XYZ file of C-alpha atoms in Angstrom:
265
model
C 10.500 -14.972 23.107
C 11.596 -15.520 19.804
C 13.420 -11.843 18.057
C 11.466 -10.845 14.455
C 13.730 -11.362 11.782
C 11.288 -9.391 9.790
C 9.264 -5.928 10.327
C 6.890 -5.182 7.554
C 5.289 -2.034 7.711
C 3.037 0.242 5.730
C 4.727 3.808 5.157
C 2.197 6.711 5.380
C 0.535 7.522 8.868
C 2.999 4.274 10.296
C 6.370 5.192 9.479
C 6.020 8.424 8.847
C 2.984 11.245 9.011
C 1.309 12.050 5.559
C 3.298 14.994 5.565
C 6.013 12.859 4.921
C 7.814 13.695 8.362
C 9.687 11.142 10.510
C 10.755 11.292 13.943
C 13.654 11.411 15.021
C 13.437 8.285 17.200
C 12.017 6.702 14.008
C 14.958 7.538 11.960
C 17.642 6.216 14.490
C 15.718 3.072 14.695
C 15.563 2.230 11.243
C 19.195 2.974 10.717
C 19.870 0.410 13.836
C 17.527 -2.020 11.671
C 19.362 -1.562 8.676
C 22.683 -2.459 10.249
C 21.662 -5.423 11.691
C 20.385 -9.031 10.414
C 16.370 -7.507 10.668
C 15.052 -6.761 7.459
C 12.670 -3.719 6.928
C 10.380 -4.088 4.207
C 8.044 -1.574 3.260
C 4.283 -2.589 2.147
C 2.447 0.351 0.794
C -0.407 1.347 -1.787
C 2.275 3.642 -3.408
C 3.174 2.429 -7.028
C 7.118 1.343 -7.329
C 8.081 4.624 -7.937
C 6.961 6.072 -4.428
C 7.880 2.440 -2.696
C 11.514 2.996 -3.838
C 11.274 6.645 -2.921
C 10.457 5.855 0.686
C 12.907 2.923 0.835
C 15.935 5.211 -0.633
C 15.383 7.858 1.831
C 15.439 5.576 4.876
C 18.454 3.557 2.971
C 16.914 0.309 2.731
C 17.700 -1.833 0.001
C 15.627 -4.960 0.870
C 12.307 -5.584 -1.574
C 9.334 -3.345 -1.674
C 5.594 -4.320 -1.354
C 4.037 -2.065 -3.843
C 0.454 -1.270 -5.365
C -1.454 -2.712 -2.170
C 0.373 -5.625 -2.421
C 0.285 -6.587 -6.240
C 3.825 -6.514 -6.634
C 7.112 -7.351 -4.715
C 10.245 -6.301 -6.528
C 13.903 -4.796 -6.159
C 14.963 -1.910 -8.121
C 15.753 -4.394 -10.735
C 13.541 -7.618 -10.499
C 9.785 -8.153 -9.880
C 9.686 -11.112 -7.710
C 6.089 -11.523 -7.467
C 3.035 -10.105 -9.421
C -0.520 -10.401 -9.351
C -2.374 -7.964 -12.302
C -6.272 -7.339 -13.257
C -7.598 -9.316 -16.119
C -7.139 -7.006 -19.197
C -10.956 -6.844 -20.156
C -11.915 -5.671 -16.354
C -9.329 -3.055 -16.498
C -11.487 -1.342 -19.707
C -14.911 -1.957 -17.518
C -13.477 -0.637 -14.372
C -12.452 2.563 -16.188
C -15.440 2.932 -18.079
C -17.706 2.581 -14.653
C -15.319 5.206 -13.012
C -15.578 7.532 -15.582
C -19.520 7.238 -15.938
C -19.264 8.055 -12.162
C -16.955 11.170 -12.906
C -14.806 9.780 -10.366
C -10.917 10.984 -10.550
C -8.929 7.897 -11.916
C -5.434 6.702 -11.498
C -4.142 4.139 -13.848
C -0.846 1.943 -13.138
C 0.963 1.007 -16.452
C 4.146 0.294 -16.900
C 4.918 1.498 -13.629
C 4.102 4.898 -14.767
C 1.150 6.868 -13.105
C -1.733 8.409 -15.934
C -4.295 10.394 -15.240
C -6.725 11.797 -17.711
C -8.167 14.673 -15.455
C -5.376 16.848 -14.491
C -6.769 17.893 -11.313
C -3.897 19.829 -9.591
C -5.348 19.912 -5.862
C -5.773 16.218 -5.933
C -2.340 15.290 -7.726
C -0.463 17.974 -5.674
C -1.893 15.881 -2.420
C -0.808 12.333 -3.875
C 2.562 13.513 -5.358
C 4.170 15.764 -3.424
C 6.936 14.223 -1.338
C 6.575 10.967 -2.181
C 8.784 10.854 -5.326
C 6.058 10.314 -7.685
C 5.253 12.070 -11.021
C 2.296 11.350 -13.524
C 1.799 11.690 -17.023
C -1.550 13.202 -18.690
C -3.464 11.189 -21.296
C -6.804 12.184 -23.219
C -8.010 8.527 -23.366
C -6.916 5.676 -21.187
C -7.984 3.335 -23.503
C -5.382 4.799 -26.145
C -2.530 3.367 -23.900
C -3.678 0.052 -24.774
C -3.395 -1.323 -20.856
C -2.645 -4.757 -20.079
C -0.979 -6.510 -17.163
C -2.398 -3.708 -14.500
C -1.470 -4.156 -10.947
C -3.653 -1.347 -9.540
C -6.561 1.165 -10.397
C -7.144 4.402 -7.461
C -10.471 5.888 -7.754
C -10.248 9.254 -5.850
C -13.855 9.456 -4.319
C -14.099 12.690 -1.738
C -17.687 12.299 -0.876
C -18.548 9.823 1.487
C -21.726 9.213 0.588
C -20.671 8.836 -3.112
C -17.575 6.567 -1.909
C -19.739 4.158 0.292
C -21.942 3.320 -2.960
C -18.998 2.980 -5.446
C -17.206 0.793 -3.482
C -20.336 -1.412 -2.962
C -21.312 -1.677 -6.461
C -17.789 -2.764 -7.637
C -17.408 -5.165 -4.433
C -20.555 -6.633 -5.215
C -20.302 -6.961 -9.082
C -16.889 -7.874 -9.121
C -16.654 -10.335 -5.551
C -15.316 -13.297 -7.564
C -12.540 -11.240 -10.062
C -11.517 -8.335 -7.913
C -10.368 -7.047 -4.545
C -11.726 -3.539 -3.727
C -10.472 -1.992 -0.379
C -10.823 1.674 0.628
C -7.000 2.968 2.010
C -8.044 6.122 3.225
C -10.849 8.871 3.221
C -11.229 9.572 -0.476
C -8.797 6.415 -1.487
C -10.453 3.316 -3.337
C -7.840 0.596 -4.486
C -8.945 -1.841 -6.994
C -6.515 -4.522 -7.718
C -7.224 -8.354 -9.089
C -8.666 -10.709 -6.869
C -6.800 -12.355 -3.511
C -4.409 -9.499 -4.140
C -3.280 -7.941 -0.510
C -0.864 -6.875 1.226
C -1.199 -9.956 3.634
C -0.676 -12.194 0.450
C 2.710 -10.440 -0.322
C 3.925 -11.195 3.283
C 3.204 -14.731 2.571
C 5.546 -15.101 -0.313
C 8.516 -13.075 1.507
C 7.718 -15.598 4.108
C 8.401 -18.239 2.079
C 10.950 -16.629 0.127
C 13.002 -16.321 3.554
C 11.933 -19.338 4.999
C 10.258 -17.302 8.006
C 7.508 -18.504 10.393
C 4.992 -16.315 11.793
C 6.598 -15.902 15.028
C 9.513 -13.959 13.074
C 7.471 -11.248 11.428
C 6.271 -8.224 12.921
C 3.483 -6.438 10.774
C 2.609 -2.454 11.197
C 0.001 -0.355 9.611
C -2.832 2.144 9.947
C -5.719 1.468 7.541
C -7.997 -0.846 6.598
C -5.631 -1.861 3.736
C -3.517 -3.301 6.221
C -5.693 -5.543 7.795
C -4.534 -8.499 5.862
C -1.099 -7.940 6.396
C -1.303 -7.962 10.193
C -3.708 -11.256 9.694
C -0.394 -13.618 7.717
C 2.350 -11.909 11.103
C 3.184 -13.175 14.362
C 3.120 -9.716 16.000
C 0.926 -7.323 14.824
C 0.440 -3.179 15.628
C -2.078 -0.620 14.464
C -0.867 2.860 14.821
C -3.868 5.757 15.540
C -7.126 5.527 14.867
C -8.200 5.701 11.126
C -9.521 1.787 11.257
C -11.606 0.690 14.203
C -11.001 -3.037 12.572
C -7.435 -2.936 12.136
C -7.243 -1.262 15.810
C -9.640 -4.059 16.978
C -7.708 -7.259 15.876
C -4.048 -5.926 16.170
C -2.240 -7.443 19.049
C -0.620 -4.346 19.830
C -2.241 -0.422 19.808
C 0.169 2.768 19.286
C -1.171 5.973 19.845
C -0.100 7.880 16.923
C 2.449 8.002 14.444
C 4.411 10.914 16.305
C 4.349 8.689 19.680
C 7.413 6.745 19.228
C 5.251 3.867 20.878
C 6.118 2.035 17.525
C 9.766 2.336 17.812
C 9.326 1.309 21.554
C 7.452 -1.926 20.514
C 10.138 -2.646 17.697
C 13.681 -2.257 20.197
C 11.410 -4.563 22.379
C 10.746 -7.211 19.542
C 13.590 -6.807 17.598
C 16.785 -6.568 20.162
């Protein structure tokens, strides 16, 4: 079997717990990967600030896939990106405000909110190297070239309704995906971690069989579809677990460590 040359992975719930903790074996594996010819790329819904924070914590210097796959970049250079049409940004912001949705706007690698809900923001930012700014009105920023808008919706029925309404109305213009029980990710049409992976495969001239993709949520489905080897960690997404080649019990089981060791070395 051909050994993998790229391991592309979601962060939270896959490489580390949602509280930011990482098992000792996973830490040691990542050190081993970093000192080898195998590339580890973090692929996340986080903004670049949060993705880069995680990469630094792992001493990983490869490009990161951030904003749900809308941007692939290094510390100093954007390698690829896909942004929401400017006129749609204002429509979405209006819709979310009318529906009383706590909204995150990502503009020039800064996270802006109108509603400074400390409980929501502490959960989102703590341990992820992310800070935010509060503004009275998003429109005053004159936002443009926006990679992602995030809606935080804690009520299950409300989440389903808004996800359905936005998906139907903007079926040809936007990608709407739920990345956790309360996060609704809104990006340009076609954007996904899988699309970013396609860029990286061409960038490094890699075949599908040389790629392992790992994740734990619905927003990782497209990622694993574009890799020759794939693993679902935990039980957060029934669909991801159904289509992934390998099934890992949990982020704490170190089953992912065993799998990468087998495929990489």
